[in-house]
Amino acid sequence: MRKYIYLYVLFLALVSCQDVIEVETPTGEVRLNIDAHFRVFSEERITGKVILTETANFFEEEIPKVSGATVFVTDKTTGDVYEFLETGFGTGVYEAQDLGFLNDFETTFELTVVNNEDSHVAEANLIPTVPIDRIAQGDLQVFSDEDLELIVFITDTPNEVNYYLFDFGFDLYEPIDDRFFDGNTFEFSFLYTEDDEVDLQPGDVVTITNDGVDKQFYDYIELLLEQTQGGGPFATAPATVRGNFINTVDNANYALGYFRISGASALTFTIQER
């Protein structure tokens, strides 16, 4: 979640009566939302799954899960097909028995989700990343004395255009591109604030992950983060930001969400006394 400072202007008005105002909230067209995020770590550990949901109205407490879909990934070089099965009816979570096939930088992979006679297709390549060199704890406090600063150090690969997505846990993300530090060691500060509803205490351990992403996903997540302040971008189905899926049956009935495969590097850090 990106950090912004909001200026609240408060004013008081005297009134002699109160009226009840009923506001009609718009109900948009229900769309399939596909969260298909895979991480290939340097130690050849691969994580990821496909989560299918539907968009919900603003005041609905639960996001509808999508069951009974057909989900598979095709290796476009070999033509091999890898099936993803739902972990249990009603979960909307689809997993493959083995994800080892994704560890290939030379291959384009195609994800297909067939649901309600529609076929949603997206392509992705494995995008490399760089390791997190180290993490340090700073003393910067901007919003309150409860702010917690972590400083992340990476060394960028030279002579390449690189995009990274840093995951700080708790649905907090920071996308970064290397336009100003290509090939150099770079450090940046991330601030956990009270608004994040994260209460990290000395001795707590946090894991920070650096995902490699491409320009298309970088632009997508930037826009998504702007529209989801106050909540993680993957906590609820996005209402307006379109991902990389195409409906090959009915283009107008496109799905939301994204299919990506990221090289990933993770490092843990133990919170210190301040």
C-alpha positions as a Python dict, from the first residue, in 0.01 Angstrom:
ca = {
    (1, 'M'): (0, 0, 0),
    (2, 'R'): (149, 334, -101),
    (3, 'K'): (180, 603, 160),
    (4, 'Y'): (-1, 931, 117),
    (5, 'I'): (-71, 1219, 351),
    (6, 'Y'): (-431, 1327, 360),
    (7, 'L'): (-540, 1669, 481),
    (8, 'Y'): (-873, 1653, 657),
    (9, 'V'): (-1069, 1976, 671),
    (10, 'L'): (-1334, 1973, 945),
    (11, 'F'): (-1619, 2221, 973),
    (12, 'L'): (-1922, 2258, 1201),
    (13, 'A'): (-2268, 2374, 1103),
    (14, 'L'): (-2569, 2442, 1323),
    (15, 'V'): (-2893, 2286, 1203),
    (16, 'S'): (-3241, 2286, 1349),
    (17, 'C'): (-3342, 1945, 1215),
    (18, 'Q'): (-3195, 1632, 1068),
    (19, 'D'): (-3300, 1461, 746),
    (20, 'V'): (-3232, 1099, 660),
    (21, 'I'): (-3061, 1077, 322),
    (22, 'E'): (-3078, 751, 133),
    (23, 'V'): (-2790, 692, -106),
    (24, 'E'): (-2820, 436, -383),
    (25, 'T'): (-2488, 268, -450),
    (26, 'P'): (-2425, 147, -805),
    (27, 'T'): (-2416, -226, -868),
    (28, 'G'): (-2175, -307, -1145),
    (29, 'E'): (-2177, -604, -1375),
    (30, 'V'): (-2055, -922, -1206),
    (31, 'R'): (-1719, -1031, -1345),
    (32, 'L'): (-1487, -1321, -1288),
    (33, 'N'): (-1171, -1227, -1100),
    (34, 'I'): (-859, -1443, -1150),
    (35, 'D'): (-565, -1417, -910),
    (36, 'A'): (-287, -1633, -1056),
    (37, 'H'): (41, -1539, -892),
    (38, 'F'): (340, -1774, -895),
    (39, 'R'): (682, -1730, -734),
    (40, 'V'): (999, -1916, -836),
    (41, 'F'): (1258, -1879, -561),
    (42, 'S'): (1631, -1915, -624),
    (43, 'E'): (1640, -2238, -422),
    (44, 'E'): (1393, -2384, -674),
    (45, 'R'): (1103, -2360, -433),
    (46, 'I'): (793, -2264, -632),
    (47, 'T'): (470, -2135, -481),
    (48, 'G'): (139, -2023, -626),
    (49, 'K'): (-218, -2112, -708),
    (50, 'V'): (-516, -1985, -902),
    (51, 'I'): (-793, -1820, -700),
    (52, 'L'): (-1128, -1758, -871),
    (53, 'T'): (-1382, -1516, -729),
    (54, 'E'): (-1654, -1285, -857),
    (55, 'T'): (-1680, -912, -810),
    (56, 'A'): (-1917, -813, -530),
    (57, 'N'): (-2117, -505, -441),
    (58, 'F'): (-1950, -259, -205),
    (59, 'F'): (-2148, -352, 106),
    (60, 'E'): (-2126, -730, 68),
    (61, 'E'): (-1921, -884, 346),
    (62, 'E'): (-1806, -1191, 156),
    (63, 'I'): (-1655, -1228, -189),
    (64, 'P'): (-1825, -1505, -391),
    (65, 'K'): (-1596, -1799, -472),
    (66, 'V'): (-1609, -1967, -813),
    (67, 'S'): (-1621, -2348, -816),
    (68, 'G'): (-1640, -2602, -1095),
    (69, 'A'): (-1414, -2420, -1340),
    (70, 'T'): (-1161, -2590, -1567),
    (71, 'V'): (-813, -2450, -1511),
    (72, 'F'): (-488, -2547, -1685),
    (73, 'V'): (-153, -2406, -1794),
    (74, 'T'): (-2, -2481, -2135),
    (75, 'D'): (371, -2473, -2208),
    (76, 'K'): (366, -2299, -2547),
    (77, 'T'): (706, -2441, -2642),
    (78, 'T'): (632, -2809, -2585),
    (79, 'G'): (251, -2806, -2588),
    (80, 'D'): (243, -2984, -2251),
    (81, 'V'): (-70, -2915, -2045),
    (82, 'Y'): (-75, -2898, -1664),
    (83, 'E'): (-410, -2927, -1489),
    (84, 'F'): (-509, -2730, -1179),
    (85, 'L'): (-775, -2889, -957),
    (86, 'E'): (-995, -2719, -699),
    (87, 'T'): (-875, -2796, -347),
    (88, 'G'): (-1235, -2850, -235),
    (89, 'F'): (-1571, -2759, -379),
    (90, 'G'): (-1662, -2407, -278),
    (91, 'T'): (-1307, -2290, -209),
    (92, 'G'): (-1242, -2129, -547),
    (93, 'V'): (-874, -2229, -505),
    (94, 'Y'): (-710, -2435, -781),
    (95, 'E'): (-369, -2598, -746),
    (96, 'A'): (-137, -2814, -956),
    (97, 'Q'): (25, -3128, -823),
    (98, 'D'): (372, -3001, -918),
    (99, 'L'): (479, -2649, -1022),
    (100, 'G'): (831, -2744, -1131),
    (101, 'F'): (745, -2687, -1496),
    (102, 'L'): (729, -2308, -1433),
    (103, 'N'): (1105, -2283, -1368),
    (104, 'D'): (1193, -2197, -1727),
    (105, 'F'): (1293, -1848, -1839),
    (106, 'E'): (1277, -1941, -2209),
    (107, 'T'): (912, -2047, -2218),
    (108, 'T'): (587, -1859, -2253),
    (109, 'F'): (310, -2011, -2043),
    (110, 'E'): (-60, -1976, -2117),
    (111, 'L'): (-320, -1998, -1841),
    (112, 'T'): (-674, -2097, -1944),
    (113, 'V'): (-978, -2067, -1718),
    (114, 'V'): (-1302, -2208, -1857),
    (115, 'N'): (-1610, -2096, -1662),
    (116, 'N'): (-1976, -2069, -1767),
    (117, 'E'): (-1889, -2146, -2130),
    (118, 'D'): (-1639, -1859, -2139),
    (119, 'S'): (-1268, -1922, -2190),
    (120, 'H'): (-1033, -1670, -2029),
    (121, 'V'): (-671, -1682, -2146),
    (122, 'A'): (-354, -1499, -2039),
    (123, 'E'): (16, -1543, -2110),
    (124, 'A'): (317, -1496, -1882),
    (125, 'N'): (691, -1545, -1880),
    (126, 'L'): (913, -1603, -1579),
    (127, 'I'): (1062, -1263, -1488),
    (128, 'P'): (1396, -1266, -1302),
    (129, 'T'): (1471, -1064, -990),
    (130, 'V'): (1770, -986, -767),
    (131, 'P'): (1831, -1096, -409),
    (132, 'I'): (1759, -868, -114),
    (133, 'D'): (2109, -789, 16),
    (134, 'R'): (2002, -693, 366),
    (135, 'I'): (1736, -520, 574),
    (136, 'A'): (1796, -256, 840),
    (137, 'Q'): (1566, -85, 1087),
    (138, 'G'): (1550, 293, 1078),
    (139, 'D'): (1410, 553, 1315),
    (140, 'L'): (1200, 761, 1074),
    (141, 'Q'): (860, 860, 1214),
    (142, 'V'): (621, 1063, 999),
    (143, 'F'): (265, 1001, 1114),
    (144, 'S'): (314, 902, 1479),
    (145, 'D'): (566, 759, 1723),
    (146, 'E'): (424, 415, 1638),
    (147, 'D'): (568, 429, 1284),
    (148, 'L'): (822, 157, 1208),
    (149, 'E'): (1080, 208, 932),
    (150, 'L'): (1255, -74, 751),
    (151, 'I'): (1529, -5, 498),
    (152, 'V'): (1581, -253, 215),
    (153, 'F'): (1907, -289, 17),
    (154, 'I'): (1934, -450, -327),
    (155, 'T'): (2194, -455, -605),
    (156, 'D'): (2038, -407, -947),
    (157, 'T'): (2143, -599, -1257),
    (158, 'P'): (2328, -358, -1492),
    (159, 'N'): (2226, -270, -1847),
    (160, 'E'): (1874, -408, -1806),
    (161, 'V'): (1539, -243, -1750),
    (162, 'N'): (1409, -404, -1433),
    (163, 'Y'): (1086, -381, -1239),
    (164, 'Y'): (1034, -513, -888),
    (165, 'L'): (739, -565, -656),
    (166, 'F'): (829, -572, -286),
    (167, 'D'): (588, -756, -56),
    (168, 'F'): (611, -639, 306),
    (169, 'G'): (342, -873, 433),
    (170, 'F'): (2, -768, 566),
    (171, 'D'): (-114, -685, 210),
    (172, 'L'): (146, -405, 186),
    (173, 'Y'): (332, -369, -144),
    (174, 'E'): (578, -131, -308),
    (175, 'P'): (655, -141, -684),
    (176, 'I'): (994, -2, -789),
    (177, 'D'): (1171, 40, -1123),
    (178, 'D'): (1546, 84, -1173),
    (179, 'R'): (1546, 387, -1400),
    (180, 'F'): (1752, 594, -1150),
    (181, 'F'): (1984, 323, -1013),
    (182, 'D'): (2051, 83, -1300),
    (183, 'G'): (2333, -153, -1206),
    (184, 'N'): (2392, 3, -865),
    (185, 'T'): (2321, -79, -503),
    (186, 'F'): (1996, 84, -401),
    (187, 'E'): (1829, 135, -67),
    (188, 'F'): (1478, 251, 6),
    (189, 'S'): (1268, 305, 312),
    (190, 'F'): (930, 151, 389),
    (191, 'L'): (712, 273, 673),
    (192, 'Y'): (461, 64, 866),
    (193, 'T'): (205, 308, 1010),
    (194, 'E'): (-99, 292, 1235),
    (195, 'D'): (-321, 309, 926),
    (196, 'D'): (-178, -26, 814),
    (197, 'E'): (-321, -187, 1128),
    (198, 'V'): (8, -368, 1182),
    (199, 'D'): (138, -395, 1538),
    (200, 'L'): (495, -515, 1509),
    (201, 'Q'): (678, -554, 1838),
    (202, 'P'): (1046, -622, 1920),
    (203, 'G'): (1116, -987, 1853),
    (204, 'D'): (853, -1021, 1582),
    (205, 'V'): (981, -1160, 1252),
    (206, 'V'): (872, -1019, 916),
    (207, 'T'): (944, -1163, 572),
    (208, 'I'): (1005, -927, 281),
    (209, 'T'): (987, -1067, -71),
    (210, 'N'): (1116, -913, -394),
    (211, 'D'): (929, -1029, -705),
    (212, 'G'): (1051, -969, -1057),
    (213, 'V'): (777, -822, -1276),
    (214, 'D'): (749, -678, -1624),
    (215, 'K'): (645, -327, -1733),
    (216, 'Q'): (286, -431, -1801),
    (217, 'F'): (234, -569, -1451),
    (218, 'Y'): (423, -275, -1297),
    (219, 'D'): (176, -31, -1456),
    (220, 'Y'): (-115, -254, -1352),
    (221, 'I'): (-15, -276, -985),
    (222, 'E'): (60, 97, -967),
    (223, 'L'): (-293, 175, -1082),
    (224, 'L'): (-443, -93, -859),
    (225, 'L'): (-264, 37, -550),
    (226, 'E'): (-390, 387, -621),
    (227, 'Q'): (-748, 259, -623),
    (228, 'T'): (-726, 34, -316),
    (229, 'Q'): (-593, 263, -44),
    (230, 'G'): (-686, 122, 295),
    (231, 'G'): (-668, -241, 179),
    (232, 'G'): (-435, -473, -3),
    (233, 'P'): (-473, -495, -381),
    (234, 'F'): (-545, -869, -365),
    (235, 'A'): (-775, -859, -61),
    (236, 'T'): (-1083, -777, -269),
    (237, 'A'): (-1172, -815, -633),
    (238, 'P'): (-1080, -498, -824),
    (239, 'A'): (-1376, -319, -977),
    (240, 'T'): (-1220, -117, -1260),
    (241, 'V'): (-859, -221, -1328),
    (242, 'R'): (-833, -472, -1610),
    (243, 'G'): (-552, -728, -1608),
    (244, 'N'): (-404, -942, -1886),
    (245, 'F'): (-688, -1191, -1945),
    (246, 'I'): (-878, -1213, -2274),
    (247, 'N'): (-1212, -1389, -2315),
    (248, 'T'): (-1174, -1583, -2639),
    (249, 'V'): (-1549, -1653, -2656),
    (250, 'D'): (-1697, -1312, -2568),
    (251, 'N'): (-1442, -1031, -2550),
    (252, 'A'): (-1693, -797, -2382),
    (253, 'N'): (-1726, -1035, -2088),
    (254, 'Y'): (-1362, -1008, -1987),
    (255, 'A'): (-1225, -1126, -1654),
    (256, 'L'): (-1037, -912, -1405),
    (257, 'G'): (-713, -1013, -1235),
    (258, 'Y'): (-368, -1111, -1353),
    (259, 'F'): (-151, -1410, -1442),
    (260, 'R'): (218, -1361, -1360),
    (261, 'I'): (525, -1572, -1286),
    (262, 'S'): (793, -1397, -1081),
    (263, 'G'): (1143, -1488, -990),
    (264, 'A'): (1145, -1422, -616),
    (265, 'S'): (1386, -1353, -333),
    (266, 'A'): (1282, -1340, 33),
    (267, 'L'): (1462, -1230, 347),
    (268, 'T'): (1343, -1231, 709),
    (269, 'F'): (1408, -959, 965),
    (270, 'T'): (1359, -952, 1340),
    (271, 'I'): (1215, -627, 1477),
    (272, 'Q'): (1450, -458, 1722),
    (273, 'E'): (1396, -240, 2029),
    (274, 'R'): (1349, 126, 1947),
}
